[in-house]
Amino acid sequence: MSQPQEADLLISGALRDFLEHQKIILRCKQNNSRLKCMVFSEEPFWDWLWDPCFGQPIEIVGEGSEAFEVYRVNHTTSDVFKFETLPYFITTEDYFFERYRNWFLENARLTPKDWIEKWNSAPFEFAYVAEKRVSDKFAVEFPELAVFALCQLRTRLAQLARNRGQLVEGNGWGHNRKRQDLDDWHLDKYQLLKGQSKFVSALENTDQKFYVTEKLFDAYAVGGIPLYSIAPRRTDILKLVPPESLINTFGRSAPDIDDYIRNNVSTKSFSESYATAQEKLNSIFSRLEELEFTRNRFAARFLREITKVMNS
């Protein structure tokens, strides 16, 4: 729609778009009193970084006669991202499913003994690929919403590992190249990490229910034991892999995590559950119909959210 005044619904990925264009929206609403405004956000990182009230379903923008409502649809206010086997993010590109299908088919053939041998012969103990973010604004927590920012934690963990000569890559670590600048950032990451490390950071930007990106799957795909944060009462990860096949970093500091993986982890204890995780992931990504089903279910839930907003 080239002219917003002709729309019945305006959707943006961030609240600030509505804050910055209040006058335009008010003029549009004068022409169409049914006009609704909605923030649809698929990335919790931008929610808590840009929107201090991201957990509230409705925001009142403006005052008095010039006030209007903006509806939020995100991981906190809606169940639109709830999943059974395939998290939303990896359904947004066909290549995720195609690659994981091939990679986990290969990995599922390996035995627990095979994994122990691979870990013992890996060139690195720890690997990390993510942007460097050190500011305290990347360490916020919202325990009442079960939302925990992880960017600063994983950066500090990576710095400790880098000091020991471990594999650390990403924007800010000696160069300013962002992954979006690469021809194929996902394949580049796989080729960089495949078989290179015993432990692989899979820490997300945010620990929040139903928020799972490629990071967890990539760690298993490249043959590393994932470091992942799973807050209490969060059960969505259990649908994907056995919890014993990864290291849960929730509630731990970077030095504690670093010390734990260096001195207290027996790869033998992980091997059985890790092999089981590979078999389970192979099963998930062998069913192409699951991708279509998950996409259709998301579309139905998203349309339901739009209907709720339009009928409000």
PDB file of C-alpha atoms in Angstrom:
ATOM      1  CA  MET A   1       0.000   0.000   0.000  1.00  0.00           C
ATOM      2  CA  SER A   2       1.754   3.159  -1.195  1.00  0.00           C
ATOM      3  CA  GLN A   3      -0.591   5.470   0.720  1.00  0.00           C
ATOM      4  CA  PRO A   4      -0.933   4.648   4.461  1.00  0.00           C
ATOM      5  CA  GLN A   5      -4.236   6.524   4.683  1.00  0.00           C
ATOM      6  CA  GLU A   6      -5.748   3.814   2.499  1.00  0.00           C
ATOM      7  CA  ALA A   7      -4.770   1.017   4.895  1.00  0.00           C
ATOM      8  CA  ASP A   8      -6.850  -0.664   7.577  1.00  0.00           C
ATOM      9  CA  LEU A   9      -3.770  -1.995   9.384  1.00  0.00           C
ATOM     10  CA  LEU A  10      -0.242  -0.605   9.685  1.00  0.00           C
ATOM     11  CA  ILE A  11       2.426  -3.124  10.764  1.00  0.00           C
ATOM     12  CA  SER A  12       5.984  -2.304  11.774  1.00  0.00           C
ATOM     13  CA  GLY A  13       8.785  -4.258  13.406  1.00  0.00           C
ATOM     14  CA  ALA A  14       9.481  -1.583  16.027  1.00  0.00           C
ATOM     15  CA  LEU A  15       7.439   0.752  18.214  1.00  0.00           C
ATOM     16  CA  ARG A  16       9.716   3.677  17.451  1.00  0.00           C
ATOM     17  CA  ASP A  17       8.377   3.824  13.890  1.00  0.00           C
ATOM     18  CA  PHE A  18       4.973   4.765  15.279  1.00  0.00           C
ATOM     19  CA  LEU A  19       6.484   7.165  17.804  1.00  0.00           C
ATOM     20  CA  GLU A  20       8.396   8.978  15.080  1.00  0.00           C
ATOM     21  CA  HIS A  21       5.388   9.292  12.747  1.00  0.00           C
ATOM     22  CA  GLN A  22       2.563  10.157  15.120  1.00  0.00           C
ATOM     23  CA  LYS A  23       1.269  13.090  13.077  1.00  0.00           C
ATOM     24  CA  ILE A  24       1.081  11.046   9.892  1.00  0.00           C
ATOM     25  CA  ILE A  25      -0.792   8.259  11.657  1.00  0.00           C
ATOM     26  CA  LEU A  26      -3.228  10.702  13.249  1.00  0.00           C
ATOM     27  CA  ARG A  27      -4.033  12.155   9.831  1.00  0.00           C
ATOM     28  CA  CYS A  28      -4.571   8.639   8.507  1.00  0.00           C
ATOM     29  CA  LYS A  29      -6.923   7.828  11.375  1.00  0.00           C
ATOM     30  CA  GLN A  30      -8.926  10.965  10.633  1.00  0.00           C
ATOM     31  CA  ASN A  31      -9.553   9.571   7.155  1.00  0.00           C
ATOM     32  CA  ASN A  32     -10.151   6.030   8.403  1.00  0.00           C
ATOM     33  CA  SER A  33     -11.285   5.607  11.999  1.00  0.00           C
ATOM     34  CA  ARG A  34     -10.892   1.819  11.704  1.00  0.00           C
ATOM     35  CA  LEU A  35      -7.133   2.076  11.151  1.00  0.00           C
ATOM     36  CA  LYS A  36      -5.155  -0.120  13.552  1.00  0.00           C
ATOM     37  CA  CYS A  37      -1.435  -0.121  14.349  1.00  0.00           C
ATOM     38  CA  MET A  38       0.590  -3.203  15.250  1.00  0.00           C
ATOM     39  CA  VAL A  39       4.202  -3.959  16.119  1.00  0.00           C
ATOM     40  CA  PHE A  40       5.108  -7.446  14.963  1.00  0.00           C
ATOM     41  CA  SER A  41       8.546  -8.466  16.219  1.00  0.00           C
ATOM     42  CA  GLU A  42      10.276 -11.799  15.637  1.00  0.00           C
ATOM     43  CA  GLU A  43      13.472 -10.785  17.485  1.00  0.00           C
ATOM     44  CA  PRO A  44      13.397 -10.428  21.307  1.00  0.00           C
ATOM     45  CA  PHE A  45      16.789  -8.682  21.175  1.00  0.00           C
ATOM     46  CA  TRP A  46      15.271  -5.638  19.492  1.00  0.00           C
ATOM     47  CA  ASP A  47      12.264  -5.773  21.813  1.00  0.00           C
ATOM     48  CA  TRP A  48      14.141  -5.311  25.072  1.00  0.00           C
ATOM     49  CA  LEU A  49      16.792  -3.063  23.517  1.00  0.00           C
ATOM     50  CA  TRP A  50      14.381  -0.568  21.919  1.00  0.00           C
ATOM     51  CA  ASP A  51      11.070  -0.939  23.738  1.00  0.00           C
ATOM     52  CA  PRO A  52      11.046  -0.691  27.558  1.00  0.00           C
ATOM     53  CA  CYS A  53       7.427  -1.884  27.718  1.00  0.00           C
ATOM     54  CA  PHE A  54       7.743  -4.743  25.226  1.00  0.00           C
ATOM     55  CA  GLY A  55       5.846  -7.084  27.548  1.00  0.00           C
ATOM     56  CA  GLN A  56       2.640  -5.033  27.424  1.00  0.00           C
ATOM     57  CA  PRO A  57       0.170  -6.072  24.699  1.00  0.00           C
ATOM     58  CA  ILE A  58      -0.949  -2.489  24.044  1.00  0.00           C
ATOM     59  CA  GLU A  59       0.929   0.825  23.986  1.00  0.00           C
ATOM     60  CA  ILE A  60      -0.842   4.173  24.131  1.00  0.00           C
ATOM     61  CA  VAL A  61       1.026   6.603  21.882  1.00  0.00           C
ATOM     62  CA  GLY A  62       0.363  10.314  22.353  1.00  0.00           C
ATOM     63  CA  GLU A  63      -1.996  12.030  24.787  1.00  0.00           C
ATOM     64  CA  GLY A  64      -5.596  13.104  24.977  1.00  0.00           C
ATOM     65  CA  SER A  65      -7.420  13.443  21.690  1.00  0.00           C
ATOM     66  CA  GLU A  66      -4.198  12.702  19.812  1.00  0.00           C
ATOM     67  CA  ALA A  67      -3.587   9.340  21.486  1.00  0.00           C
ATOM     68  CA  PHE A  68      -3.853   6.059  19.619  1.00  0.00           C
ATOM     69  CA  GLU A  69      -3.243   2.402  20.420  1.00  0.00           C
ATOM     70  CA  VAL A  70      -0.396   0.256  19.127  1.00  0.00           C
ATOM     71  CA  TYR A  71      -0.759  -3.498  19.572  1.00  0.00           C
ATOM     72  CA  ARG A  72       2.324  -5.626  20.214  1.00  0.00           C
ATOM     73  CA  VAL A  73       2.736  -9.152  18.885  1.00  0.00           C
ATOM     74  CA  ASN A  74       6.021 -10.692  20.003  1.00  0.00           C
ATOM     75  CA  HIS A  75       7.463 -13.653  21.917  1.00  0.00           C
ATOM     76  CA  THR A  76       6.204 -12.209  25.207  1.00  0.00           C
ATOM     77  CA  THR A  77       2.703 -11.053  24.337  1.00  0.00           C
ATOM     78  CA  SER A  78       1.660 -13.881  22.019  1.00  0.00           C
ATOM     79  CA  ASP A  79       1.997 -17.614  21.424  1.00  0.00           C
ATOM     80  CA  VAL A  80       2.402 -17.058  17.678  1.00  0.00           C
ATOM     81  CA  PHE A  81       5.979 -18.412  17.856  1.00  0.00           C
ATOM     82  CA  LYS A  82       5.126 -21.521  19.853  1.00  0.00           C
ATOM     83  CA  PHE A  83       6.521 -24.630  18.179  1.00  0.00           C
ATOM     84  CA  GLU A  84       6.478 -28.411  18.458  1.00  0.00           C
ATOM     85  CA  THR A  85       9.507 -29.485  16.412  1.00  0.00           C
ATOM     86  CA  LEU A  86      10.678 -26.605  14.204  1.00  0.00           C
ATOM     87  CA  PRO A  87      11.292 -23.168  15.747  1.00  0.00           C
ATOM     88  CA  TYR A  88      10.085 -20.208  13.729  1.00  0.00           C
ATOM     89  CA  PHE A  89      13.478 -18.826  12.703  1.00  0.00           C
ATOM     90  CA  ILE A  90      14.681 -21.871  10.811  1.00  0.00           C
ATOM     91  CA  THR A  91      11.452 -21.989   8.815  1.00  0.00           C
ATOM     92  CA  THR A  92      12.117 -18.539   7.339  1.00  0.00           C
ATOM     93  CA  GLU A  93      14.619 -19.835   4.754  1.00  0.00           C
ATOM     94  CA  ASP A  94      14.438 -23.116   2.815  1.00  0.00           C
ATOM     95  CA  TYR A  95      18.179 -23.677   3.037  1.00  0.00           C
ATOM     96  CA  PHE A  96      18.118 -24.179   6.808  1.00  0.00           C
ATOM     97  CA  PHE A  97      15.991 -27.308   6.518  1.00  0.00           C
ATOM     98  CA  GLU A  98      17.851 -28.605   3.456  1.00  0.00           C
ATOM     99  CA  ARG A  99      21.253 -28.254   5.085  1.00  0.00           C
ATOM    100  CA  TYR A 100      20.254 -29.662   8.451  1.00  0.00           C
ATOM    101  CA  ARG A 101      18.669 -32.644   6.745  1.00  0.00           C
ATOM    102  CA  ASN A 102      22.004 -33.506   5.116  1.00  0.00           C
ATOM    103  CA  TRP A 103      24.214 -32.622   8.062  1.00  0.00           C
ATOM    104  CA  PHE A 104      22.236 -34.531  10.687  1.00  0.00           C
ATOM    105  CA  LEU A 105      21.859 -37.541   8.414  1.00  0.00           C
ATOM    106  CA  GLU A 106      25.649 -37.716   8.365  1.00  0.00           C
ATOM    107  CA  ASN A 107      26.021 -37.087  12.103  1.00  0.00           C
ATOM    108  CA  ALA A 108      23.398 -39.652  13.103  1.00  0.00           C
ATOM    109  CA  ARG A 109      25.622 -42.423  11.761  1.00  0.00           C
ATOM    110  CA  LEU A 110      28.280 -41.734  14.404  1.00  0.00           C
ATOM    111  CA  THR A 111      28.471 -43.667  17.667  1.00  0.00           C
ATOM    112  CA  PRO A 112      29.217 -42.284  21.141  1.00  0.00           C
ATOM    113  CA  LYS A 113      32.754 -43.603  20.745  1.00  0.00           C
ATOM    114  CA  ASP A 114      33.086 -41.742  17.447  1.00  0.00           C
ATOM    115  CA  TRP A 115      32.109 -38.484  19.115  1.00  0.00           C
ATOM    116  CA  ILE A 116      34.615 -38.941  21.921  1.00  0.00           C
ATOM    117  CA  GLU A 117      37.362 -39.484  19.375  1.00  0.00           C
ATOM    118  CA  LYS A 118      36.320 -36.386  17.440  1.00  0.00           C
ATOM    119  CA  TRP A 119      36.248 -34.207  20.545  1.00  0.00           C
ATOM    120  CA  ASN A 120      39.612 -35.465  21.753  1.00  0.00           C
ATOM    121  CA  SER A 121      41.217 -34.724  18.383  1.00  0.00           C
ATOM    122  CA  ALA A 122      39.571 -31.323  17.784  1.00  0.00           C
ATOM    123  CA  PRO A 123      42.077 -28.465  17.276  1.00  0.00           C
ATOM    124  CA  PHE A 124      40.211 -26.224  19.726  1.00  0.00           C
ATOM    125  CA  GLU A 125      38.488 -26.722  23.038  1.00  0.00           C
ATOM    126  CA  PHE A 126      36.035 -23.835  22.579  1.00  0.00           C
ATOM    127  CA  ALA A 127      34.618 -21.991  19.554  1.00  0.00           C
ATOM    128  CA  TYR A 128      32.506 -18.863  19.302  1.00  0.00           C
ATOM    129  CA  VAL A 129      31.071 -16.999  16.310  1.00  0.00           C
ATOM    130  CA  ALA A 130      29.006 -13.910  17.145  1.00  0.00           C
ATOM    131  CA  GLU A 131      29.240 -10.146  17.342  1.00  0.00           C
ATOM    132  CA  LYS A 132      31.186  -8.563  20.206  1.00  0.00           C
ATOM    133  CA  ARG A 133      28.830  -6.711  22.562  1.00  0.00           C
ATOM    134  CA  VAL A 134      30.271  -5.523  25.880  1.00  0.00           C
ATOM    135  CA  SER A 135      27.916  -2.756  27.051  1.00  0.00           C
ATOM    136  CA  ASP A 136      25.809  -3.245  30.175  1.00  0.00           C
ATOM    137  CA  LYS A 137      22.727  -2.569  28.059  1.00  0.00           C
ATOM    138  CA  PHE A 138      23.278  -6.070  26.659  1.00  0.00           C
ATOM    139  CA  ALA A 139      23.014  -7.656  30.120  1.00  0.00           C
ATOM    140  CA  VAL A 140      19.480  -6.713  31.164  1.00  0.00           C
ATOM    141  CA  GLU A 141      17.061  -9.159  32.751  1.00  0.00           C
ATOM    142  CA  PHE A 142      13.287  -9.257  33.076  1.00  0.00           C
ATOM    143  CA  PRO A 143      12.718 -12.199  35.449  1.00  0.00           C
ATOM    144  CA  GLU A 144       9.000 -11.453  35.776  1.00  0.00           C
ATOM    145  CA  LEU A 145       8.757 -12.127  32.028  1.00  0.00           C
ATOM    146  CA  ALA A 146      11.393 -14.900  32.011  1.00  0.00           C
ATOM    147  CA  VAL A 147      13.473 -12.860  29.547  1.00  0.00           C
ATOM    148  CA  PHE A 148      17.252 -12.746  29.951  1.00  0.00           C
ATOM    149  CA  ALA A 149      19.712 -10.915  27.697  1.00  0.00           C
ATOM    150  CA  LEU A 150      22.834 -12.944  26.902  1.00  0.00           C
ATOM    151  CA  CYS A 151      24.955 -10.782  24.585  1.00  0.00           C
ATOM    152  CA  GLN A 152      27.322  -9.446  27.233  1.00  0.00           C
ATOM    153  CA  LEU A 153      27.672 -12.849  28.900  1.00  0.00           C
ATOM    154  CA  ARG A 154      28.637 -14.638  25.711  1.00  0.00           C
ATOM    155  CA  THR A 155      31.049 -11.827  24.794  1.00  0.00           C
ATOM    156  CA  ARG A 156      32.812 -12.121  28.153  1.00  0.00           C
ATOM    157  CA  LEU A 157      32.964 -15.876  27.760  1.00  0.00           C
ATOM    158  CA  ALA A 158      34.440 -15.484  24.287  1.00  0.00           C
ATOM    159  CA  GLN A 159      37.039 -13.030  25.593  1.00  0.00           C
ATOM    160  CA  LEU A 160      38.204 -15.522  28.220  1.00  0.00           C
ATOM    161  CA  ALA A 161      38.479 -18.195  25.547  1.00  0.00           C
ATOM    162  CA  ARG A 162      40.269 -15.852  23.152  1.00  0.00           C
ATOM    163  CA  ASN A 163      42.840 -15.105  25.836  1.00  0.00           C
ATOM    164  CA  ARG A 164      43.630 -18.830  25.791  1.00  0.00           C
ATOM    165  CA  GLY A 165      43.985 -18.941  22.014  1.00  0.00           C
ATOM    166  CA  GLN A 166      40.598 -20.483  21.289  1.00  0.00           C
ATOM    167  CA  LEU A 167      38.552 -19.984  18.105  1.00  0.00           C
ATOM    168  CA  VAL A 168      36.667 -16.681  18.347  1.00  0.00           C
ATOM    169  CA  GLU A 169      35.208 -14.954  15.280  1.00  0.00           C
ATOM    170  CA  GLY A 170      32.590 -12.326  14.506  1.00  0.00           C
ATOM    171  CA  ASN A 171      32.062  -8.622  14.075  1.00  0.00           C
ATOM    172  CA  GLY A 172      34.202  -6.676  16.548  1.00  0.00           C
ATOM    173  CA  TRP A 173      36.811  -9.379  17.101  1.00  0.00           C
ATOM    174  CA  GLY A 174      39.647  -7.829  15.133  1.00  0.00           C
ATOM    175  CA  HIS A 175      37.519  -6.816  12.152  1.00  0.00           C
ATOM    176  CA  ASN A 176      34.230  -5.045  11.444  1.00  0.00           C
ATOM    177  CA  ARG A 177      32.733  -7.420   8.919  1.00  0.00           C
ATOM    178  CA  LYS A 178      29.131  -8.296   9.671  1.00  0.00           C
ATOM    179  CA  ARG A 179      27.661 -11.633   8.695  1.00  0.00           C
ATOM    180  CA  GLN A 180      25.237  -9.872   6.355  1.00  0.00           C
ATOM    181  CA  ASP A 181      28.256  -8.821   4.274  1.00  0.00           C
ATOM    182  CA  LEU A 182      29.121 -12.453   3.494  1.00  0.00           C
ATOM    183  CA  ASP A 183      27.799 -14.212   0.414  1.00  0.00           C
ATOM    184  CA  ASP A 184      26.505 -17.062   2.594  1.00  0.00           C
ATOM    185  CA  TRP A 185      27.052 -16.415   6.290  1.00  0.00           C
ATOM    186  CA  HIS A 186      25.424 -19.665   7.390  1.00  0.00           C
ATOM    187  CA  LEU A 187      27.527 -21.931   5.194  1.00  0.00           C
ATOM    188  CA  ASP A 188      30.604 -19.864   6.047  1.00  0.00           C
ATOM    189  CA  LYS A 189      29.973 -20.491   9.739  1.00  0.00           C
ATOM    190  CA  TYR A 190      29.530 -24.223   9.189  1.00  0.00           C
ATOM    191  CA  GLN A 191      32.747 -24.531   7.211  1.00  0.00           C
ATOM    192  CA  LEU A 192      34.637 -22.515   9.828  1.00  0.00           C
ATOM    193  CA  LEU A 193      33.467 -24.637  12.772  1.00  0.00           C
ATOM    194  CA  LYS A 194      32.987 -28.149  11.360  1.00  0.00           C
ATOM    195  CA  GLY A 195      34.977 -30.565  13.530  1.00  0.00           C
ATOM    196  CA  GLN A 196      37.094 -27.773  14.981  1.00  0.00           C
ATOM    197  CA  SER A 197      36.043 -27.668  18.618  1.00  0.00           C
ATOM    198  CA  LYS A 198      34.829 -29.759  21.528  1.00  0.00           C
ATOM    199  CA  PHE A 199      32.517 -27.005  22.811  1.00  0.00           C
ATOM    200  CA  VAL A 200      30.637 -24.477  20.682  1.00  0.00           C
ATOM    201  CA  SER A 201      28.826 -21.403  21.962  1.00  0.00           C
ATOM    202  CA  ALA A 202      25.198 -21.569  20.888  1.00  0.00           C
ATOM    203  CA  LEU A 203      24.128 -18.759  23.203  1.00  0.00           C
ATOM    204  CA  GLU A 204      21.304 -16.689  21.762  1.00  0.00           C
ATOM    205  CA  ASN A 205      20.855 -12.933  22.033  1.00  0.00           C
ATOM    206  CA  THR A 206      18.086 -13.735  24.497  1.00  0.00           C
ATOM    207  CA  ASP A 207      16.988 -16.626  26.675  1.00  0.00           C
ATOM    208  CA  GLN A 208      13.204 -16.711  26.207  1.00  0.00           C
ATOM    209  CA  LYS A 209      10.673 -19.446  25.615  1.00  0.00           C
ATOM    210  CA  PHE A 210      10.090 -20.415  21.989  1.00  0.00           C
ATOM    211  CA  TYR A 211      13.015 -18.294  20.831  1.00  0.00           C
ATOM    212  CA  VAL A 212      15.462 -20.651  19.126  1.00  0.00           C
ATOM    213  CA  THR A 213      17.546 -19.604  16.136  1.00  0.00           C
ATOM    214  CA  GLU A 214      20.077 -21.503  14.051  1.00  0.00           C
ATOM    215  CA  LYS A 215      22.731 -21.332  16.784  1.00  0.00           C
ATOM    216  CA  LEU A 216      21.696 -24.453  18.688  1.00  0.00           C
ATOM    217  CA  PHE A 217      21.303 -26.529  15.529  1.00  0.00           C
ATOM    218  CA  ASP A 218      24.602 -25.275  14.129  1.00  0.00           C
ATOM    219  CA  ALA A 219      26.491 -26.375  17.233  1.00  0.00           C
ATOM    220  CA  TYR A 220      25.218 -29.933  16.842  1.00  0.00           C
ATOM    221  CA  ALA A 221      25.727 -29.814  13.074  1.00  0.00           C
ATOM    222  CA  VAL A 222      29.435 -28.963  13.386  1.00  0.00           C
ATOM    223  CA  GLY A 223      29.944 -31.653  16.030  1.00  0.00           C
ATOM    224  CA  GLY A 224      30.410 -29.480  19.103  1.00  0.00           C
ATOM    225  CA  ILE A 225      28.832 -29.750  22.541  1.00  0.00           C
ATOM    226  CA  PRO A 226      26.550 -26.686  22.724  1.00  0.00           C
ATOM    227  CA  LEU A 227      26.702 -24.078  25.447  1.00  0.00           C
ATOM    228  CA  TYR A 228      23.113 -22.895  25.741  1.00  0.00           C
ATOM    229  CA  SER A 229      21.033 -20.993  28.282  1.00  0.00           C
ATOM    230  CA  ILE A 230      17.757 -22.578  29.358  1.00  0.00           C
ATOM    231  CA  ALA A 231      15.875 -20.734  32.085  1.00  0.00           C
ATOM    232  CA  PRO A 232      13.897 -22.686  34.709  1.00  0.00           C
ATOM    233  CA  ARG A 233      10.460 -23.895  33.623  1.00  0.00           C
ATOM    234  CA  ARG A 234      11.441 -23.548  29.989  1.00  0.00           C
ATOM    235  CA  THR A 235      10.480 -26.802  28.279  1.00  0.00           C
ATOM    236  CA  ASP A 236      10.585 -26.004  24.558  1.00  0.00           C
ATOM    237  CA  ILE A 237      14.209 -27.152  24.169  1.00  0.00           C
ATOM    238  CA  LEU A 238      13.240 -30.601  25.468  1.00  0.00           C
ATOM    239  CA  LYS A 239      11.229 -31.066  22.272  1.00  0.00           C
ATOM    240  CA  LEU A 240      14.440 -30.815  20.270  1.00  0.00           C
ATOM    241  CA  VAL A 241      17.289 -32.508  22.160  1.00  0.00           C
ATOM    242  CA  PRO A 242      18.013 -34.242  25.476  1.00  0.00           C
ATOM    243  CA  PRO A 243      19.139 -31.619  28.029  1.00  0.00           C
ATOM    244  CA  GLU A 244      22.051 -33.890  28.972  1.00  0.00           C
ATOM    245  CA  SER A 245      23.540 -33.377  25.498  1.00  0.00           C
ATOM    246  CA  LEU A 246      24.389 -29.717  26.109  1.00  0.00           C
ATOM    247  CA  ILE A 247      25.745 -27.458  28.845  1.00  0.00           C
ATOM    248  CA  ASN A 248      23.106 -25.207  30.376  1.00  0.00           C
ATOM    249  CA  THR A 249      24.750 -21.892  31.257  1.00  0.00           C
ATOM    250  CA  PHE A 250      21.722 -20.296  32.906  1.00  0.00           C
ATOM    251  CA  GLY A 251      22.584 -18.440  36.111  1.00  0.00           C
ATOM    252  CA  ARG A 252      26.339 -18.808  35.657  1.00  0.00           C
ATOM    253  CA  SER A 253      28.939 -16.108  35.153  1.00  0.00           C
ATOM    254  CA  ALA A 254      31.410 -16.192  32.278  1.00  0.00           C
ATOM    255  CA  PRO A 255      34.381 -17.184  34.513  1.00  0.00           C
ATOM    256  CA  ASP A 256      32.308 -19.960  36.072  1.00  0.00           C
ATOM    257  CA  ILE A 257      31.286 -21.314  32.665  1.00  0.00           C
ATOM    258  CA  ASP A 258      34.853 -21.104  31.391  1.00  0.00           C
ATOM    259  CA  ASP A 259      36.200 -22.948  34.426  1.00  0.00           C
ATOM    260  CA  TYR A 260      33.467 -25.568  34.234  1.00  0.00           C
ATOM    261  CA  ILE A 261      34.060 -26.575  30.625  1.00  0.00           C
ATOM    262  CA  ARG A 262      37.823 -26.676  31.141  1.00  0.00           C
ATOM    263  CA  ASN A 263      37.933 -28.624  34.386  1.00  0.00           C
ATOM    264  CA  ASN A 264      34.644 -30.335  35.163  1.00  0.00           C
ATOM    265  CA  VAL A 265      33.198 -31.739  31.952  1.00  0.00           C
ATOM    266  CA  SER A 266      33.726 -35.350  30.981  1.00  0.00           C
ATOM    267  CA  THR A 267      33.152 -35.858  27.269  1.00  0.00           C
ATOM    268  CA  LYS A 268      32.412 -39.501  27.981  1.00  0.00           C
ATOM    269  CA  SER A 269      29.384 -38.505  30.054  1.00  0.00           C
ATOM    270  CA  PHE A 270      28.041 -36.473  27.124  1.00  0.00           C
ATOM    271  CA  SER A 271      28.649 -38.994  24.377  1.00  0.00           C
ATOM    272  CA  GLU A 272      25.548 -41.182  24.820  1.00  0.00           C
ATOM    273  CA  SER A 273      23.040 -38.342  25.097  1.00  0.00           C
ATOM    274  CA  TYR A 274      24.849 -36.420  22.356  1.00  0.00           C
ATOM    275  CA  ALA A 275      24.498 -39.324  19.935  1.00  0.00           C
ATOM    276  CA  THR A 276      20.816 -39.524  20.896  1.00  0.00           C
ATOM    277  CA  ALA A 277      20.443 -35.815  20.156  1.00  0.00           C
ATOM    278  CA  GLN A 278      21.920 -36.301  16.692  1.00  0.00           C
ATOM    279  CA  GLU A 279      19.486 -39.132  15.999  1.00  0.00           C
ATOM    280  CA  LYS A 280      16.557 -37.023  17.168  1.00  0.00           C
ATOM    281  CA  LEU A 281      17.599 -34.069  15.015  1.00  0.00           C
ATOM    282  CA  ASN A 282      18.024 -36.377  12.054  1.00  0.00           C
ATOM    283  CA  SER A 283      14.478 -37.609  12.599  1.00  0.00           C
ATOM    284  CA  ILE A 284      13.106 -34.056  12.810  1.00  0.00           C
ATOM    285  CA  PHE A 285      14.802 -32.897   9.626  1.00  0.00           C
ATOM    286  CA  SER A 286      13.975 -36.013   7.648  1.00  0.00           C
ATOM    287  CA  ARG A 287      10.299 -35.048   7.566  1.00  0.00           C
ATOM    288  CA  LEU A 288       9.848 -32.377   4.919  1.00  0.00           C
ATOM    289  CA  GLU A 289       6.123 -32.256   5.590  1.00  0.00           C
ATOM    290  CA  GLU A 290       6.920 -30.871   9.044  1.00  0.00           C
ATOM    291  CA  LEU A 291       8.290 -27.703   7.456  1.00  0.00           C
ATOM    292  CA  GLU A 292       5.096 -27.055   5.512  1.00  0.00           C
ATOM    293  CA  PHE A 293       2.945 -27.878   8.541  1.00  0.00           C
ATOM    294  CA  THR A 294       4.892 -25.499  10.791  1.00  0.00           C
ATOM    295  CA  ARG A 295       4.738 -22.665   8.288  1.00  0.00           C
ATOM    296  CA  ASN A 296       1.008 -23.105   7.798  1.00  0.00           C
ATOM    297  CA  ARG A 297       0.396 -23.176  11.531  1.00  0.00           C
ATOM    298  CA  PHE A 298       2.401 -19.993  12.021  1.00  0.00           C
ATOM    299  CA  ALA A 299       0.446 -18.292   9.241  1.00  0.00           C
ATOM    300  CA  ALA A 300      -2.828 -19.303  10.883  1.00  0.00           C
ATOM    301  CA  ARG A 301      -1.711 -17.971  14.261  1.00  0.00           C
ATOM    302  CA  PHE A 302      -0.479 -14.741  12.719  1.00  0.00           C
ATOM    303  CA  LEU A 303      -3.798 -14.213  10.943  1.00  0.00           C
ATOM    304  CA  ARG A 304      -5.543 -14.884  14.240  1.00  0.00           C
ATOM    305  CA  GLU A 305      -3.491 -12.107  15.856  1.00  0.00           C
ATOM    306  CA  ILE A 306      -4.410  -9.720  13.056  1.00  0.00           C
ATOM    307  CA  THR A 307      -8.079 -10.605  13.458  1.00  0.00           C
ATOM    308  CA  LYS A 308      -7.880  -9.918  17.205  1.00  0.00           C
ATOM    309  CA  VAL A 309      -6.347  -6.508  16.554  1.00  0.00           C
ATOM    310  CA  MET A 310      -8.872  -5.590  13.866  1.00  0.00           C
ATOM    311  CA  ASN A 311     -11.790  -6.649  16.079  1.00  0.00           C
ATOM    312  CA  SER A 312     -10.536  -4.831  19.159  1.00  0.00           C
TER     313      SER A 312
END
